[in-house]
PDB file of C-alpha atoms in Angstrom:
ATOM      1  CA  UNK F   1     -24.364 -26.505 -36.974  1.00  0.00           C
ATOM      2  CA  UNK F   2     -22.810 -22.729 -36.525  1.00  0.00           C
ATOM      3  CA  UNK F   3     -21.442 -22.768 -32.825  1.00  0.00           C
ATOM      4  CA  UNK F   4     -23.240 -19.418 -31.465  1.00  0.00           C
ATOM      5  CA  UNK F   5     -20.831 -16.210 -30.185  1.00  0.00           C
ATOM      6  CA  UNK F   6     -19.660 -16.147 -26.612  1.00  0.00           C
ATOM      7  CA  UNK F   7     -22.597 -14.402 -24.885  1.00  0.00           C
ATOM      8  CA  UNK F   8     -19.947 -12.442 -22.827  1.00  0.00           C
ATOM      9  CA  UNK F   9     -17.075 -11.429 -24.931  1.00  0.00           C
ATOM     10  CA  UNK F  10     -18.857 -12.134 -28.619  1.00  0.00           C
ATOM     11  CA  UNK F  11     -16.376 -13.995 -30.088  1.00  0.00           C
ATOM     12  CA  UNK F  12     -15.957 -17.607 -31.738  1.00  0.00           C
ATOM     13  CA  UNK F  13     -16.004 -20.369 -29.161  1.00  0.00           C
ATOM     14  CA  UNK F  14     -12.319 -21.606 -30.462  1.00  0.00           C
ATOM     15  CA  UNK F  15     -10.774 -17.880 -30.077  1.00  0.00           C
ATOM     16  CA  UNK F  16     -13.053 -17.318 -26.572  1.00  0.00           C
ATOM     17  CA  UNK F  17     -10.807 -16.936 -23.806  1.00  0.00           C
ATOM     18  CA  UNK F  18     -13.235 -15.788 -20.906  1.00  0.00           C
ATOM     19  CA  UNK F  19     -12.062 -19.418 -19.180  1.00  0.00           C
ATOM     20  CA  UNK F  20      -8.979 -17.843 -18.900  1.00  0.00           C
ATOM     21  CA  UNK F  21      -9.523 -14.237 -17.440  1.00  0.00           C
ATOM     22  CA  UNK F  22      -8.969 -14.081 -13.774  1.00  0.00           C
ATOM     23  CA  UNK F  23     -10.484 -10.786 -11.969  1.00  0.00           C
ATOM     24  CA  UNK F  24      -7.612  -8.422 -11.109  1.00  0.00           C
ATOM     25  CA  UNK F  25      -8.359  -6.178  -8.023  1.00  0.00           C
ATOM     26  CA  UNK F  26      -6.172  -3.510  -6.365  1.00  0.00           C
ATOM     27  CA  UNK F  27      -5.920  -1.539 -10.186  1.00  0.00           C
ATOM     28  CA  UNK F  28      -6.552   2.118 -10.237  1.00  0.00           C
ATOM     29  CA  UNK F  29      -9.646   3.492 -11.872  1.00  0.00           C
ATOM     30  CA  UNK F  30      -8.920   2.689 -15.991  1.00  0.00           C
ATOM     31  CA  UNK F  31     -10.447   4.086 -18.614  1.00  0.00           C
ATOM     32  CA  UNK F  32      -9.840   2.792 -22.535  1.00  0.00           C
ATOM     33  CA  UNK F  33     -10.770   5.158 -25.604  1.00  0.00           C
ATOM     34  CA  UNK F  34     -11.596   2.719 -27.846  1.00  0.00           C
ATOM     35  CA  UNK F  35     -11.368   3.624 -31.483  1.00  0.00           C
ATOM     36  CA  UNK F  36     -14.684   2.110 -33.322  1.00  0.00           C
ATOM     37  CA  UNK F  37     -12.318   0.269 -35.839  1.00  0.00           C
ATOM     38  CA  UNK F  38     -11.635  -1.778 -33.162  1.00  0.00           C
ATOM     39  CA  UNK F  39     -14.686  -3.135 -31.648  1.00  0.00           C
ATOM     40  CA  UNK F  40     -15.071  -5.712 -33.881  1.00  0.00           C
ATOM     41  CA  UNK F  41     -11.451  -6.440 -34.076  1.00  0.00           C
ATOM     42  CA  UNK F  42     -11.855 -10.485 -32.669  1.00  0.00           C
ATOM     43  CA  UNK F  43      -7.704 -10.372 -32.400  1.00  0.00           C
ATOM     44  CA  UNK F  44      -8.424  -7.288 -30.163  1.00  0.00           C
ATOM     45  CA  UNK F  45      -7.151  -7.568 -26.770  1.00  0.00           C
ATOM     46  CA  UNK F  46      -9.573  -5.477 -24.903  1.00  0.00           C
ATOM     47  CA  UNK F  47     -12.059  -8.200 -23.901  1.00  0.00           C
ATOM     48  CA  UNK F  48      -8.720  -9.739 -21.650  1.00  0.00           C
ATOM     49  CA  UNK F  49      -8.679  -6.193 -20.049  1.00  0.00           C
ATOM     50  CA  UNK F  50     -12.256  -5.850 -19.235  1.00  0.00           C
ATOM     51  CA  UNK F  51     -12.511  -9.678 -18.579  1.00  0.00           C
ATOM     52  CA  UNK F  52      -9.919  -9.579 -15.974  1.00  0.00           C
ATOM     53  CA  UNK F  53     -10.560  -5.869 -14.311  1.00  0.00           C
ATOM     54  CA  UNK F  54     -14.295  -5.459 -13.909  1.00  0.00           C
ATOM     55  CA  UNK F  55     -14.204  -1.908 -12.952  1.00  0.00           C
ATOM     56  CA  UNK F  56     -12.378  -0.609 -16.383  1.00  0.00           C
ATOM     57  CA  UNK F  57     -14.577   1.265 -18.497  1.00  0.00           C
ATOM     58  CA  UNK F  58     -14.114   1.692 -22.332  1.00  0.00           C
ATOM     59  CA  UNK F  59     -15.717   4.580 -23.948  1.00  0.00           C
ATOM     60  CA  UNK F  60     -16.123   3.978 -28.057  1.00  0.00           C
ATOM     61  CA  UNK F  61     -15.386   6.859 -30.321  1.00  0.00           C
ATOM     62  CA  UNK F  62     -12.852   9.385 -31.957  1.00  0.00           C
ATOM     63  CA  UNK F  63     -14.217  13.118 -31.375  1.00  0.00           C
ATOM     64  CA  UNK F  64     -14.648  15.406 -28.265  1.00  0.00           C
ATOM     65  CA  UNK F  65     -18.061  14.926 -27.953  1.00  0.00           C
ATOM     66  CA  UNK F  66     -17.549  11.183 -27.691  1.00  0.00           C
ATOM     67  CA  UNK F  67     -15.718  11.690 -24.568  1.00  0.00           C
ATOM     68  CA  UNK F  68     -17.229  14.380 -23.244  1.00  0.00           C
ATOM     69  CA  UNK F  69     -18.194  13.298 -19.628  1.00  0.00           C
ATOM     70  CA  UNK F  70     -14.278  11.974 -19.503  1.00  0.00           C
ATOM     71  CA  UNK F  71     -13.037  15.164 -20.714  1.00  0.00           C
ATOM     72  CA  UNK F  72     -15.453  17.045 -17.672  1.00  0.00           C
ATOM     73  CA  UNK F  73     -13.897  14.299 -14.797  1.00  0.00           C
ATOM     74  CA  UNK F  74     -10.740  15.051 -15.904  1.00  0.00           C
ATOM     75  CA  UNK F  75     -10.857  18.952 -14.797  1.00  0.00           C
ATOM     76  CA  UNK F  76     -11.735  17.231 -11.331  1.00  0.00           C
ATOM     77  CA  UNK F  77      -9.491  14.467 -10.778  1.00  0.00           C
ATOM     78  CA  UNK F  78      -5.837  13.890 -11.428  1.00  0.00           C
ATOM     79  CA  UNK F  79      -5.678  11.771 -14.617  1.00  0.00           C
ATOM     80  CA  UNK F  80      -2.646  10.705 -16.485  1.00  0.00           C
ATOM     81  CA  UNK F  81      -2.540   9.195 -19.890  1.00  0.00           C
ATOM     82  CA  UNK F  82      -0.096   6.578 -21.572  1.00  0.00           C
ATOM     83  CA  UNK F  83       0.728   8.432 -25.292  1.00  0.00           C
ATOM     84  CA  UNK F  84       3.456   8.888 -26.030  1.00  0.00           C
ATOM     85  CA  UNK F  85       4.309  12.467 -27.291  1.00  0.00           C
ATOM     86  CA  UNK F  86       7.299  15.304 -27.247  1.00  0.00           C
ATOM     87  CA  UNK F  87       5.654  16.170 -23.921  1.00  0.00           C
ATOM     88  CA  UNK F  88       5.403  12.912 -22.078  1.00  0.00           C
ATOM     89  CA  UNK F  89       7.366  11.500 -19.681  1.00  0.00           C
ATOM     90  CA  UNK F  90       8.758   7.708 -19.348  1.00  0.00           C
ATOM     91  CA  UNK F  91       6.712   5.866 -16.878  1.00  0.00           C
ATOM     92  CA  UNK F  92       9.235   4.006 -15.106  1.00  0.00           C
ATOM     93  CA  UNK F  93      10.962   7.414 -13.796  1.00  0.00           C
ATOM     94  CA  UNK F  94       8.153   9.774 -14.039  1.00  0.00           C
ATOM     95  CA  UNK F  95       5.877  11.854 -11.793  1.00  0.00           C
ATOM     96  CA  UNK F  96       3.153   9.473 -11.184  1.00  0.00           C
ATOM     97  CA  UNK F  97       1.758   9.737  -7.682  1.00  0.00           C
ATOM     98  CA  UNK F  98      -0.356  12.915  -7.907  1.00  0.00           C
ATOM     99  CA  UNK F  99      -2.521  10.777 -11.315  1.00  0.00           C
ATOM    100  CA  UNK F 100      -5.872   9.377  -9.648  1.00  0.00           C
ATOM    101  CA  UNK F 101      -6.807   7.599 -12.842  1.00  0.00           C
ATOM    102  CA  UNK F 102      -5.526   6.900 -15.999  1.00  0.00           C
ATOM    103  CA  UNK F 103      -6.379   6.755 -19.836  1.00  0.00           C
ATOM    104  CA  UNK F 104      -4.787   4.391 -22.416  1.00  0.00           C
ATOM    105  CA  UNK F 105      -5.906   4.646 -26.078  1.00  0.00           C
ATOM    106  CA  UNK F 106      -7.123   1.697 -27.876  1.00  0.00           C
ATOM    107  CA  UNK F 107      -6.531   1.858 -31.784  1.00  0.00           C
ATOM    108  CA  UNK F 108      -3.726   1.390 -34.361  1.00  0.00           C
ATOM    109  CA  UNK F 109      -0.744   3.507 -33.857  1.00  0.00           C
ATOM    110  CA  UNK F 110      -2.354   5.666 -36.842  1.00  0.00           C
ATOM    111  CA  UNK F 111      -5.841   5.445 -34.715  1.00  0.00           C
ATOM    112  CA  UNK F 112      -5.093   5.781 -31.619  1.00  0.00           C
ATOM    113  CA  UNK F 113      -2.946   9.314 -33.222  1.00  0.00           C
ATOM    114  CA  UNK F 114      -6.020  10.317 -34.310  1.00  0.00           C
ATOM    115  CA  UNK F 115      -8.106  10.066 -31.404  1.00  0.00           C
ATOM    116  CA  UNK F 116      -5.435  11.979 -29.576  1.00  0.00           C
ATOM    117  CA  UNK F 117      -5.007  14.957 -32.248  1.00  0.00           C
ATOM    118  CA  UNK F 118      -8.757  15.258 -32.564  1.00  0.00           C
ATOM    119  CA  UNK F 119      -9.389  15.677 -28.537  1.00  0.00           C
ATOM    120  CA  UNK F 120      -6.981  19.026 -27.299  1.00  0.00           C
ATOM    121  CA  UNK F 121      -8.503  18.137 -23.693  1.00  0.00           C
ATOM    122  CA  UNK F 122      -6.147  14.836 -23.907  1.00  0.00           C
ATOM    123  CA  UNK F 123      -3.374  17.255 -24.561  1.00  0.00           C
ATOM    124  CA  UNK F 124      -3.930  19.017 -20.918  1.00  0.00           C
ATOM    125  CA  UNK F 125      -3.516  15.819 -19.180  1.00  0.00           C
ATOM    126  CA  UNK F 126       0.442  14.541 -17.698  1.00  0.00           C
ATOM    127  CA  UNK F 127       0.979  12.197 -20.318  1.00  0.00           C
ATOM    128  CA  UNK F 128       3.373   8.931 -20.265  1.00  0.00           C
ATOM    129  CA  UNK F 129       5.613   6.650 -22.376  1.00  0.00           C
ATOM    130  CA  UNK F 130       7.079   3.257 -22.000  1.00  0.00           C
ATOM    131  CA  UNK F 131      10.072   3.618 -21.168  1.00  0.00           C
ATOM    132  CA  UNK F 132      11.577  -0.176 -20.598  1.00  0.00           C
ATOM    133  CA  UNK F 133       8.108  -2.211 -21.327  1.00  0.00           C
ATOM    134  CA  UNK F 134       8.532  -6.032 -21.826  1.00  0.00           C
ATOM    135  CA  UNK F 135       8.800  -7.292 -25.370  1.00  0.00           C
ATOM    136  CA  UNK F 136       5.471  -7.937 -27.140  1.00  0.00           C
ATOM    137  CA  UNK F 137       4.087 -11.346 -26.765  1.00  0.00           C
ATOM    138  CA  UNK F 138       1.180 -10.735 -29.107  1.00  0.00           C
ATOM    139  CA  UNK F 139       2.935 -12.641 -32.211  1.00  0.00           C
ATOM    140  CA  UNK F 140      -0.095 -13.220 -34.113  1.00  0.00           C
ATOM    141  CA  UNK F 141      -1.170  -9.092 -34.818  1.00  0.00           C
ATOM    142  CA  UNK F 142       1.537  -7.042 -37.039  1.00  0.00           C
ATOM    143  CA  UNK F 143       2.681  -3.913 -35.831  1.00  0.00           C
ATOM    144  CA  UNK F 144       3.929  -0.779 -37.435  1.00  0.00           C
ATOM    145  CA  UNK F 145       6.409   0.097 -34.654  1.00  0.00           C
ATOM    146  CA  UNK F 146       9.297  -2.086 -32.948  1.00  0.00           C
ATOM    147  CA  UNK F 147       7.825  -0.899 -29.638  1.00  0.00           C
ATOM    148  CA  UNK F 148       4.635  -1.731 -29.694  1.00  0.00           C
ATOM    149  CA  UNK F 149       2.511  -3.532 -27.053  1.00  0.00           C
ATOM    150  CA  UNK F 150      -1.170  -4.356 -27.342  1.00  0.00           C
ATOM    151  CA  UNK F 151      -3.264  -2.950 -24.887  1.00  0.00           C
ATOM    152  CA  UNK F 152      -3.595  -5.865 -22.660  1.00  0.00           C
ATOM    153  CA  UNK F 153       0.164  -4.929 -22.025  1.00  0.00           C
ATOM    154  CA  UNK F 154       0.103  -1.535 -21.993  1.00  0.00           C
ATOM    155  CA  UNK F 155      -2.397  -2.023 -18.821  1.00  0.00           C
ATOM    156  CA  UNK F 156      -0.320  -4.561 -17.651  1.00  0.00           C
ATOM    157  CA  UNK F 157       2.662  -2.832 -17.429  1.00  0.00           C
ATOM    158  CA  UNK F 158       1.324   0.032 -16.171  1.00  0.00           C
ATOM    159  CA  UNK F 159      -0.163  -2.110 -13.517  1.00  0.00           C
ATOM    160  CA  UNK F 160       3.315  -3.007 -12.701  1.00  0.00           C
ATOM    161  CA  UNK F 161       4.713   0.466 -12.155  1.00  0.00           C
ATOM    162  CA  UNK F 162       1.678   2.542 -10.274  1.00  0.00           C
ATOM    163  CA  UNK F 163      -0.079  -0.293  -8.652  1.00  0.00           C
ATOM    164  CA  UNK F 164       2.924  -2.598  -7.054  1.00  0.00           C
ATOM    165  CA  UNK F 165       0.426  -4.635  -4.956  1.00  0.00           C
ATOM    166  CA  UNK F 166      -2.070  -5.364  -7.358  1.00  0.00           C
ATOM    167  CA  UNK F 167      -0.990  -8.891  -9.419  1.00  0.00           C
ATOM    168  CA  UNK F 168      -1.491  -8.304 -13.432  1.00  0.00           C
ATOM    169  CA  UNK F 169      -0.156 -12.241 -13.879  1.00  0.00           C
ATOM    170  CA  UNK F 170      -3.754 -13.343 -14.938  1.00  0.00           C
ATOM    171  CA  UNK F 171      -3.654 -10.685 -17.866  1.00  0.00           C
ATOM    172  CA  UNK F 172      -0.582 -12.323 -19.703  1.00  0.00           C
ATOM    173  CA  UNK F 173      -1.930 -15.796 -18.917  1.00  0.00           C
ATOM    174  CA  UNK F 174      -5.208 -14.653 -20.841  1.00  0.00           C
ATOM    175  CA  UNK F 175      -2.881 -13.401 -23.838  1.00  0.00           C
ATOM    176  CA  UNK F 176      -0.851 -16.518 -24.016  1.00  0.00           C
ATOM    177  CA  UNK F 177      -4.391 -18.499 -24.044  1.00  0.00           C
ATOM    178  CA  UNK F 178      -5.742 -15.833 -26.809  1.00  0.00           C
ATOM    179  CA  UNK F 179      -1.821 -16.173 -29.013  1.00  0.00           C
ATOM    180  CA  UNK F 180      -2.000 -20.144 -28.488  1.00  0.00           C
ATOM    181  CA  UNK F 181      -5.867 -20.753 -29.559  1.00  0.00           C
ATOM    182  CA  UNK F 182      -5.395 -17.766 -32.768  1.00  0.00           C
ATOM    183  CA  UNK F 183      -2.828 -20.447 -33.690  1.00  0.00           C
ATOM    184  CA  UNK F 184      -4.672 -23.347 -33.563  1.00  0.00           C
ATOM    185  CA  UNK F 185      -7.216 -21.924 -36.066  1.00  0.00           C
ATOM    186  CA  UNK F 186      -4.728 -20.703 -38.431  1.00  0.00           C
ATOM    187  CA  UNK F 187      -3.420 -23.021 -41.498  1.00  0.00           C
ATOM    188  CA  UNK F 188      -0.244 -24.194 -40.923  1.00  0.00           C
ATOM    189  CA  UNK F 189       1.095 -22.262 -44.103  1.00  0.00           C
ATOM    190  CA  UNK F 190      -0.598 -18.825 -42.052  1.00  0.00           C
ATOM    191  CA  UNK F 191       0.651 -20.109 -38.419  1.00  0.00           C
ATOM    192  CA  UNK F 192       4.152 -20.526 -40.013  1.00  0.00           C
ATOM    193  CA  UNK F 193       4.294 -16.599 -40.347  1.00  0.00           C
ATOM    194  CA  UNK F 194       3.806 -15.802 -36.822  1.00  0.00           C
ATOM    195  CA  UNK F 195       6.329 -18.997 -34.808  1.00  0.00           C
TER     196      UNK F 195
END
């Protein structure tokens, strides 16, 4: 018999993680743009994020009228978004304290470009790269770029620099759960790849 979705995150039983997810308080307001691609991505690190902070809210899309309340807030309180551009600055050095809440795009690299080309309004906003971010622990997803994080630890991290009080722990131990059981349902020949 066909074990039946996780009614909260959707996903397999064996890949579910929701046991792990701890709630997170003390973050600043988050929002994700999610690209659609990845909604159904079950690799996707999201559900950690909105597992662990229950007050981060993920808006689905790719055009302007997608985010259109978001784009209205954000010509009424100081946002800040982590892209990284010609125009951003690093993170760990940069002018943080005036940005209320802050925007991190969910997507490929190639996605995630797109959503950002395809809304100028995102172009307004003080906008952020990593500067010295932690090594990627998310073995089992390939990336395009040698810097890459997924977005469970592009949160995290910037938990770590504009919220030092608020403890991001339980959003690594959720990845390590998420990395470990992907594993365990690979075939050995597949989970050879990734140790």
């Amino acid at each position: 018999m066909r074990q039946a979705p996780c009614p909260r995150c959707g996903v397999h039983p064996n890949i579910c993680v929701c046991d792990a997810c701890q709630p997170i308080s003390g973050a600043p307001p988050l929002w994700v743009l999610q690209h659609p691609s990845e909604v159904a991505q079950n690799k996707g690190t999201l559900r950690i994020a909105t597992a662990c902070l229950p007050d981060l809210r993920v808006l689905v899309g790719e055009t302007p009228a997608d985010f259109e309340p978001l784009a209205i807030r954000s010509q009424q309180i100081p946002m800040g978004l982590i892209y990284p551009t010609t125009a951003s600055a690093a993170l760990e050095s940069g002018p943080v304290a005036q940005v209320r809440e802050w925007i991190i795009l969910d997507g490929t690299w190639r996605k995630a470009s797109r959503i950002f080309l395809s809304n100028p309004w995102l172009n307004a906003l003080p906008q952020f790269h990593f500067n010295a971010a932690p090594p990627s622990r998310y073995r089992i997803r390939k990336a395009s770029r040698d810097d890459s994080v997924s977005t469970v630890e592009a949160i995290a991290h910037l938990l770590s620099q504009v919220a030092p009080g608020c403890d991001y722990d339980p959003l690594h131990a959720a990845l390590n759960t998420l990395v470990k059981r992907q594993l365990a349902q690979m075939p050995s020949e597949v989970r050879q790849r990734y140790e």
